[in-house]
Amino acid sequence: MHQHSKHALLPRYHGKSWLNVRLPRKTVEWCEGGAKSLAHDCTDEKSLMTTLKELNKTNAWVWPKRKHIFLSDLHGDPDAFAASLVLSGCIKKNGPKPTDFSLNESGRKANFIIGGDCFDKGPSSLGLLRTIRHLKDQGARVRVLAGNHDVRVLFGMQAIGKHKTPKNEHFFIRTGQKIIPLLKEIWTEYLQEADSLKHIPNKRTCKKMLYPSREWFNRFPDLAEPHLISHQIERELTRIRKKYDTFEDKCEKAGLNLRQVYAAALKWQELFLLPKGEFHWFYKQMRLAFKSGSFLFIHAGLDNKVAEQLSGIGVKDLNRIFKQALQGAPFDFYYSPLCNTVRTKYRNVDHPFTNKGARHVRRAGISAIIHGHRNLHSGQRIALRKGVLNFECDASLDSHTRRNEKIRGRGAAVTIIHPKGKILGLSSDYPHIKLFAPHSTLLHLQKKHAKRKTKQ
């Protein structure tokens, strides 16, 4: 690609003086990054060449008419979101707060896709949602996709106050310690009045409302048998037993007792589930997947059954089924193939994706899947799953993850799908902008491969 045409594609950073984030400036061919750009556990250059040859030969690429901005796994970090928007070139930052920005002309023409996992970890899930809302209120086209954390929070909070059954009584405790920052945030922001606990029952009753019964651990395996295999059931029991035993202590360390936790959970229901709630829009507008051109945007990935649904009924009907499932029985949805799309990591414990699923993906007119979920330390990378091209885009944005995993500096990342047939991967953790273009990337790999052969 000519240098001047490269520059025309690159985002311009407006208001970068307000950020303490490393911003990449020069492009590099995507595949030059080695393991930092290709998932070597499932992808090698030869296989990638084969896939690209086939996609190019069959004219499988259909590029969106608008620029698409993909931001995923923001995990309650509004500053990381604002910094990532600057990376996209679609806003002008004009102050220190996350919402101190205005949409520019490039942003008005773009589509923004939030790829799931807005909740948990912190520092401010509510602040992140307000920043997304600020972007929407400026006229931006914003689509919010479901992540596993978003679904888990919904089912956990919804379970409180409902008639307890073995199918639903474990969902709150299943959220575990990751939900504590959100509960603390709600308590601090909304429940500081002297009478905030006036109508909240005693600690023993609150624990009964929040926790599954002891008998649940004996009854769950029979209920789960139609949905999960034995080692998956045992894994689920072990996980929930650990959370059951440690949740109260972890709340106390965060400065919350169980009465305060219960009060914060009820306040969450008011904020998110009631039509007049400040964040009612979030779950109302959430979708499972979005397709534009030949690109599928989703949080984690696919299995054979959902791939078959995509090739049969399409994304629109799949989203309709998802919305119905969210309003139905949480148990039936959470352990189903449909929910696997928000949490798969293509492990043995996940629903399988085989060559059969890959054929359905191709029949659905999908040339590439853009997703998050598996967090990375060097920006975005390409992964092949049974020959299906995936762009993995969880770049460890949130400060909690970065602190725990000892990643230097503040996080910012965005993946841009450009109408001119290019994909850009920008991250504060990689020194250059990764540039993918089907034909030039293939040519680059072929030249590289030929050079290796000559040396041999």
Coordinates of C-alpha atoms in Angstrom, one line a residue:
M1 CA 0.0 0.0 0.0
H2 CA 1.3 3.5 -0.9
Q3 CA 2.4 5.6 2.1
H4 CA 0.0 8.5 1.3
S5 CA -3.0 6.1 1.2
K6 CA -1.9 4.6 4.5
H7 CA -1.9 8.1 6.1
A8 CA -5.4 8.7 4.8
L9 CA -6.7 5.7 6.8
L10 CA -5.0 6.6 10.1
P11 CA -7.0 8.2 12.8
R12 CA -6.0 11.7 14.0
Y13 CA -5.8 12.1 17.8
H14 CA -7.6 15.1 19.1
G15 CA -7.0 16.2 22.7
K16 CA -4.2 13.8 23.4
S17 CA -2.7 16.3 25.9
W18 CA -5.5 15.2 28.3
L19 CA -4.2 11.6 28.3
N20 CA -1.4 9.8 30.0
V21 CA -1.4 7.0 27.4
R22 CA 1.1 5.8 24.8
L23 CA -0.4 6.4 21.3
P24 CA 0.9 4.4 18.3
R25 CA 1.6 6.5 15.2
K26 CA 3.2 4.4 12.5
T27 CA 1.6 1.4 10.7
V28 CA 3.2 -2.0 10.5
E29 CA 2.0 -5.1 8.5
W30 CA -0.2 -7.0 11.0
C31 CA 1.7 -10.3 10.8
E32 CA 5.0 -8.7 11.6
G33 CA 4.4 -8.9 15.3
G34 CA 4.9 -12.7 15.6
A35 CA 3.1 -14.1 18.7
K36 CA 2.0 -10.5 19.6
S37 CA -0.1 -10.4 16.4
L38 CA -0.9 -14.1 15.7
A39 CA -2.3 -16.6 18.1
H40 CA 0.4 -19.2 17.8
D41 CA -1.6 -21.8 19.8
C42 CA -4.0 -22.2 16.9
T43 CA -2.5 -20.1 14.0
D44 CA 0.5 -20.3 11.8
E45 CA 1.5 -18.2 8.8
K46 CA 1.0 -21.1 6.3
S47 CA -2.6 -21.8 7.5
L48 CA -3.3 -18.1 7.4
M49 CA -2.1 -17.9 3.8
T50 CA -4.4 -20.7 2.9
T51 CA -7.4 -19.0 4.5
L52 CA -6.7 -15.7 2.9
K53 CA -6.2 -17.2 -0.5
E54 CA -9.6 -18.9 -0.2
L55 CA -11.4 -15.7 1.0
N56 CA -9.8 -13.6 -1.7
K57 CA -10.5 -16.1 -4.4
T58 CA -14.2 -16.4 -3.6
N59 CA -14.6 -12.6 -3.1
A60 CA -15.8 -13.3 0.4
W61 CA -15.0 -9.8 1.7
V62 CA -17.9 -7.4 1.9
W63 CA -16.7 -4.2 3.7
P64 CA -19.1 -2.0 5.7
K65 CA -20.2 1.3 4.1
R66 CA -19.2 3.1 7.3
K67 CA -16.2 3.0 9.5
H68 CA -16.8 0.5 12.4
I69 CA -15.1 1.2 15.7
F70 CA -14.9 -1.9 18.0
L71 CA -14.2 -1.4 21.7
S72 CA -14.5 -4.4 24.0
D73 CA -14.0 -5.6 27.6
L74 CA -14.0 -2.1 29.2
H75 CA -14.8 -3.6 32.6
G76 CA -15.9 -0.5 34.4
D77 CA -13.1 1.8 33.4
P78 CA -14.5 5.1 31.9
D79 CA -11.0 6.6 31.5
A80 CA -9.8 3.7 29.4
F81 CA -13.0 4.0 27.3
A82 CA -12.4 7.8 26.8
A83 CA -8.7 7.1 25.9
S84 CA -9.8 4.5 23.4
L85 CA -12.2 6.9 21.8
V86 CA -9.3 9.3 21.3
L87 CA -7.4 6.4 19.6
S88 CA -10.3 6.0 17.2
G89 CA -9.9 9.6 16.0
C90 CA -13.7 10.0 16.4
I91 CA -13.8 12.4 19.3
K92 CA -12.0 15.5 20.6
K93 CA -11.0 15.3 24.3
N94 CA -11.4 18.7 26.0
G95 CA -11.0 18.0 29.7
P96 CA -9.8 15.6 32.4
K97 CA -13.1 13.8 33.1
P98 CA -14.1 10.7 31.0
T99 CA -17.1 12.6 29.6
D100 CA -15.1 15.7 28.7
F101 CA -15.2 15.0 24.9
S102 CA -17.2 15.9 21.9
L103 CA -18.0 13.8 18.8
N104 CA -16.2 15.1 15.7
E105 CA -17.1 14.7 12.0
S106 CA -15.3 11.3 11.7
G107 CA -17.3 10.1 14.8
R108 CA -20.6 11.3 13.3
K109 CA -20.0 9.1 10.3
A110 CA -18.9 6.0 12.2
N111 CA -20.6 3.0 13.9
F112 CA -19.4 2.3 17.4
I113 CA -19.7 -1.3 18.7
I114 CA -19.2 -2.0 22.4
G115 CA -18.2 -5.6 22.4
G116 CA -19.4 -6.7 25.8
D117 CA -18.2 -6.8 29.5
C118 CA -19.0 -3.3 30.7
F119 CA -19.4 -4.6 34.3
D120 CA -17.1 -5.7 37.1
K121 CA -13.5 -5.1 38.2
G122 CA -13.9 -1.3 38.3
P123 CA -13.0 1.4 39.1
S124 CA -16.5 2.6 38.0
S125 CA -19.0 0.5 36.1
L126 CA -21.6 3.3 36.5
G127 CA -19.1 5.9 35.3
L128 CA -18.4 3.8 32.2
L129 CA -22.1 3.5 31.4
R130 CA -22.6 7.2 31.8
T131 CA -19.7 7.8 29.4
I132 CA -21.2 5.4 26.8
R133 CA -24.5 7.3 27.3
H134 CA -22.7 10.6 26.8
L135 CA -21.4 9.3 23.4
K136 CA -24.9 8.2 22.4
D137 CA -26.4 11.5 23.5
Q138 CA -24.1 13.3 21.1
G139 CA -25.6 11.5 18.2
A140 CA -23.2 8.6 17.8
R141 CA -24.4 5.3 16.4
V142 CA -23.7 2.9 19.3
R143 CA -24.5 -0.8 19.5
V144 CA -24.0 -2.6 22.8
L145 CA -23.2 -6.3 22.7
A146 CA -23.6 -8.8 25.6
G147 CA -20.6 -10.0 27.4
N148 CA -20.4 -12.8 30.0
H149 CA -20.0 -10.4 32.9
D150 CA -23.0 -8.3 31.7
V151 CA -25.2 -11.5 31.6
R152 CA -23.9 -12.8 34.9
V153 CA -24.6 -9.5 36.7
L154 CA -28.1 -9.4 35.2
F155 CA -29.0 -12.9 36.3
G156 CA -27.4 -12.5 39.7
M157 CA -29.2 -9.3 40.5
Q158 CA -32.5 -10.5 39.1
A159 CA -32.5 -13.6 41.3
I160 CA -32.7 -11.5 44.5
G161 CA -36.3 -11.3 45.7
K162 CA -37.6 -13.9 43.3
H163 CA -39.1 -17.2 44.5
K164 CA -36.0 -19.4 45.1
T165 CA -35.6 -22.6 43.2
P166 CA -32.5 -24.8 42.6
K167 CA -32.4 -23.4 39.1
N168 CA -32.0 -19.8 40.1
E169 CA -30.9 -19.4 43.7
H170 CA -27.1 -19.7 43.0
F171 CA -26.9 -16.9 40.4
F172 CA -26.1 -14.0 42.8
I173 CA -23.3 -15.9 44.6
R174 CA -22.0 -17.0 41.2
T175 CA -21.1 -13.4 40.5
G176 CA -18.5 -13.7 43.2
Q177 CA -16.0 -11.0 44.3
K178 CA -16.0 -9.3 40.9
I179 CA -19.4 -7.7 41.6
I180 CA -18.3 -6.2 44.9
P181 CA -16.9 -2.9 43.4
L182 CA -20.2 -2.4 41.7
L183 CA -22.2 -3.0 44.9
K184 CA -19.8 -0.6 46.8
E185 CA -20.2 2.0 44.1
I186 CA -24.0 1.8 44.3
W187 CA -23.9 1.9 48.1
T188 CA -21.6 5.0 48.1
E189 CA -23.4 6.9 45.5
Y190 CA -27.1 6.2 46.3
L191 CA -27.5 4.8 49.8
Q192 CA -25.8 7.3 52.2
E193 CA -29.0 8.5 53.9
A194 CA -29.5 7.7 57.5
D195 CA -32.5 5.6 56.8
S196 CA -31.0 3.7 53.8
L197 CA -31.3 0.4 55.8
K198 CA -34.6 1.1 57.4
H199 CA -36.6 -1.5 55.4
I200 CA -33.7 -3.9 55.0
P201 CA -34.1 -7.2 57.0
N202 CA -31.6 -8.5 59.5
K203 CA -28.3 -10.1 58.4
R204 CA -29.5 -13.6 58.7
T205 CA -32.5 -12.9 56.4
C206 CA -30.3 -11.0 53.9
K207 CA -27.9 -14.0 53.7
K208 CA -30.8 -16.3 53.1
M209 CA -32.0 -14.0 50.2
L210 CA -28.5 -13.7 48.7
Y211 CA -27.1 -17.2 49.0
P212 CA -28.2 -20.6 47.7
S213 CA -29.4 -23.1 50.3
R214 CA -27.0 -25.8 51.5
E215 CA -29.3 -28.4 49.8
W216 CA -28.7 -26.7 46.5
F217 CA -25.3 -28.4 46.2
N218 CA -27.0 -31.8 46.3
R219 CA -29.8 -30.9 43.9
F220 CA -27.9 -29.0 41.2
P221 CA -26.1 -32.0 39.6
D222 CA -29.5 -33.6 38.6
L223 CA -30.8 -30.4 37.2
A224 CA -27.6 -29.7 35.3
E225 CA -27.2 -33.2 33.8
P226 CA -29.2 -32.4 30.6
H227 CA -27.0 -29.3 29.9
L228 CA -23.5 -30.2 31.2
I229 CA -21.2 -33.1 31.2
S230 CA -20.0 -34.5 34.6
H231 CA -16.6 -32.6 34.9
Q232 CA -18.4 -29.3 33.9
I233 CA -20.9 -29.9 36.7
E234 CA -18.1 -30.6 39.2
R235 CA -16.3 -27.5 38.1
E236 CA -19.4 -25.4 38.6
L237 CA -20.0 -26.8 42.1
T238 CA -16.4 -26.2 43.1
R239 CA -16.5 -22.7 41.9
I240 CA -19.8 -21.8 43.6
R241 CA -18.8 -23.6 46.8
K242 CA -15.6 -21.4 47.0
K243 CA -17.6 -18.2 46.4
Y244 CA -20.2 -19.3 49.0
D245 CA -17.5 -19.7 51.6
T246 CA -15.6 -16.5 50.9
F247 CA -18.1 -13.9 49.6
E248 CA -19.0 -12.4 53.0
D249 CA -15.4 -11.9 54.1
K250 CA -14.5 -10.2 50.8
C251 CA -17.5 -7.9 51.2
E252 CA -16.4 -7.0 54.7
K253 CA -12.9 -6.2 53.5
A254 CA -14.5 -3.8 51.0
G255 CA -16.4 -2.1 53.8
L256 CA -19.8 -3.8 53.1
N257 CA -21.9 -6.0 55.4
L258 CA -24.6 -8.3 54.0
R259 CA -27.4 -5.8 54.8
Q260 CA -25.6 -3.2 52.7
V261 CA -25.0 -5.7 49.9
Y262 CA -28.7 -6.6 49.9
A263 CA -29.7 -2.9 49.8
A264 CA -27.3 -2.2 47.0
A265 CA -28.6 -5.1 45.0
L266 CA -32.2 -3.8 45.3
K267 CA -31.1 -0.4 44.2
W268 CA -29.4 -2.0 41.2
Q269 CA -32.8 -3.5 40.3
E270 CA -34.4 -0.1 40.5
L271 CA -31.6 1.6 38.3
F272 CA -31.5 -1.1 35.6
L273 CA -34.8 -2.9 35.5
L274 CA -37.4 -0.2 36.0
P275 CA -38.4 1.8 33.0
K276 CA -37.5 5.1 34.7
G277 CA -34.1 3.8 36.0
E278 CA -31.0 5.7 34.9
F279 CA -29.5 2.7 33.3
H280 CA -32.6 1.0 32.0
W281 CA -31.4 1.6 28.4
F282 CA -28.4 -0.7 28.8
Y283 CA -30.1 -4.1 28.8
K284 CA -33.0 -2.9 26.7
Q285 CA -30.6 -2.1 23.9
M286 CA -28.2 -5.0 24.4
R287 CA -27.8 -7.5 21.5
L288 CA -26.0 -10.8 21.2
A289 CA -24.3 -10.1 17.9
F290 CA -24.1 -7.6 15.0
K291 CA -23.2 -8.3 11.4
S292 CA -22.1 -5.7 8.9
G293 CA -20.9 -6.7 5.5
S294 CA -19.1 -10.0 5.9
F295 CA -18.0 -9.2 9.5
L296 CA -19.6 -10.7 12.6
F297 CA -19.2 -8.8 15.9
I298 CA -19.7 -10.9 19.0
H299 CA -18.2 -11.0 22.5
A300 CA -16.4 -14.4 22.7
G301 CA -17.1 -16.7 19.7
L302 CA -19.3 -19.5 18.3
D303 CA -20.1 -23.1 18.6
N304 CA -21.6 -25.5 16.0
K305 CA -25.2 -24.9 17.0
V306 CA -25.1 -21.1 17.0
A307 CA -23.1 -21.2 13.7
E308 CA -25.9 -23.3 12.2
Q309 CA -28.5 -20.8 13.4
L310 CA -26.5 -18.0 11.9
S311 CA -26.5 -19.7 8.5
G312 CA -30.2 -20.7 8.9
I313 CA -32.1 -17.8 10.4
G314 CA -29.5 -15.0 10.4
V315 CA -28.3 -12.4 13.0
K316 CA -31.6 -10.5 13.3
D317 CA -33.6 -13.6 14.4
L318 CA -30.7 -14.8 16.6
N319 CA -30.8 -11.5 18.5
R320 CA -34.6 -11.9 18.8
I321 CA -34.1 -15.3 20.4
F322 CA -31.4 -13.8 22.7
K323 CA -33.8 -11.1 23.9
Q324 CA -36.5 -13.7 24.7
A325 CA -33.9 -15.9 26.5
L326 CA -32.8 -12.9 28.7
Q327 CA -36.4 -12.5 29.8
G328 CA -36.9 -16.2 30.3
A329 CA -35.5 -18.8 32.7
P330 CA -31.9 -17.8 33.5
F331 CA -30.8 -21.4 34.1
D332 CA -31.9 -22.7 30.6
F333 CA -30.1 -19.8 28.9
Y334 CA -26.9 -19.7 31.0
Y335 CA -25.9 -23.3 30.3
S336 CA -27.0 -23.3 26.6
P337 CA -25.1 -22.9 23.4
L338 CA -26.5 -19.4 23.0
C339 CA -24.8 -18.2 26.1
N340 CA -21.6 -20.0 25.1
T341 CA -21.2 -17.2 22.6
V342 CA -20.4 -14.8 25.4
R343 CA -18.0 -17.0 27.4
T344 CA -16.3 -19.5 25.1
K345 CA -12.5 -19.7 25.0
Y346 CA -12.6 -22.8 22.7
R347 CA -11.6 -25.1 25.6
N348 CA -12.8 -28.7 26.1
V349 CA -15.3 -27.4 28.7
D350 CA -16.9 -25.1 26.1
H351 CA -19.5 -26.1 23.5
P352 CA -17.6 -27.4 20.5
F353 CA -16.7 -25.5 17.3
T354 CA -15.6 -28.0 14.6
N355 CA -15.2 -28.0 10.8
K356 CA -19.0 -28.4 10.7
G357 CA -19.4 -25.0 12.5
A358 CA -16.8 -23.4 10.2
R359 CA -18.9 -24.5 7.1
H360 CA -22.0 -22.8 8.6
V361 CA -20.0 -19.6 9.2
R362 CA -19.0 -19.5 5.6
R363 CA -22.5 -20.2 4.4
A364 CA -23.7 -17.3 6.6
G365 CA -21.5 -15.0 4.5
I366 CA -19.0 -14.3 7.3
S367 CA -15.4 -13.7 6.3
A368 CA -14.1 -12.7 9.8
I369 CA -15.3 -12.7 13.4
I370 CA -14.4 -9.6 15.5
H371 CA -14.5 -10.4 19.2
G372 CA -13.1 -9.8 22.7
H373 CA -13.1 -11.9 25.9
R374 CA -9.6 -13.4 25.9
N375 CA -7.5 -10.7 27.3
L376 CA -4.1 -10.0 25.7
H377 CA -1.0 -8.0 26.6
S378 CA 0.2 -6.7 23.3
G379 CA -2.9 -5.4 21.5
Q380 CA -5.1 -7.3 19.1
R381 CA -4.2 -10.5 17.3
I382 CA -5.4 -12.8 14.6
A383 CA -6.6 -16.4 15.4
L384 CA -7.7 -19.1 13.1
R385 CA -10.5 -21.4 14.5
K386 CA -11.1 -24.3 12.1
G387 CA -10.0 -22.1 9.3
V388 CA -12.3 -19.2 10.3
L389 CA -10.5 -15.9 10.6
N390 CA -10.9 -14.2 14.1
F391 CA -9.7 -10.9 15.3
E392 CA -9.2 -11.1 19.1
C393 CA -9.6 -7.6 20.5
D394 CA -9.6 -7.7 24.3
A395 CA -6.5 -5.6 25.0
S396 CA -6.6 -5.6 28.8
L397 CA -7.9 -2.0 29.0
D398 CA -9.2 -1.7 32.6
S399 CA -6.9 -0.6 35.4
H400 CA -7.8 -3.6 37.6
T401 CA -6.6 -6.2 35.1
R402 CA -3.5 -4.2 34.3
R403 CA -2.6 -3.9 38.0
N404 CA -3.2 -7.6 38.6
E405 CA -1.3 -8.8 35.6
K406 CA 1.5 -6.2 35.9
I407 CA 0.9 -4.5 32.5
R408 CA 2.6 -1.1 32.4
G409 CA 0.8 2.1 31.8
R410 CA -2.8 3.0 31.2
G411 CA -4.9 1.0 28.8
A412 CA -6.4 2.2 25.5
A413 CA -7.3 0.1 22.4
V414 CA -9.6 0.2 19.4
T415 CA -10.1 -2.0 16.3
I416 CA -11.2 -0.1 13.2
I417 CA -12.9 -1.8 10.2
H418 CA -12.5 0.6 7.4
P419 CA -14.8 0.8 4.3
K420 CA -11.7 0.9 2.1
G421 CA -10.9 -2.7 2.9
K422 CA -8.5 -2.4 5.9
I423 CA -8.6 -3.4 9.5
L424 CA -6.5 -1.3 12.0
G425 CA -5.5 -2.6 15.4
L426 CA -4.5 0.2 17.8
S427 CA -3.3 -0.4 21.4
S428 CA -1.2 1.5 24.0
D429 CA 0.6 -1.8 24.5
Y430 CA 2.0 -2.2 21.0
P431 CA 4.3 0.5 19.5
H432 CA 2.7 0.5 16.0
I433 CA -0.7 0.4 14.4
K434 CA -1.3 -3.1 13.1
L435 CA -2.6 -3.0 9.5
F436 CA -4.5 -5.8 7.9
A437 CA -5.6 -5.8 4.2
P438 CA -6.6 -9.2 2.7
H439 CA -4.6 -8.9 -0.5
S440 CA -1.5 -7.0 0.7
T441 CA -1.3 -9.1 3.9
L442 CA -1.4 -12.3 1.8
L443 CA 1.3 -10.9 -0.5
H444 CA 3.4 -10.0 2.5
L445 CA 3.2 -13.5 3.9
Q446 CA 3.9 -15.1 0.5
K447 CA 7.1 -12.9 0.0
K448 CA 8.2 -13.8 3.6
H449 CA 7.6 -17.5 3.0
A450 CA 9.4 -17.4 -0.4
K451 CA 12.4 -15.6 1.2
R452 CA 12.6 -18.4 3.9
K453 CA 12.6 -21.0 1.1
T454 CA 15.4 -19.3 -0.8
K455 CA 17.5 -19.2 2.4
Q456 CA 17.0 -23.0 2.8

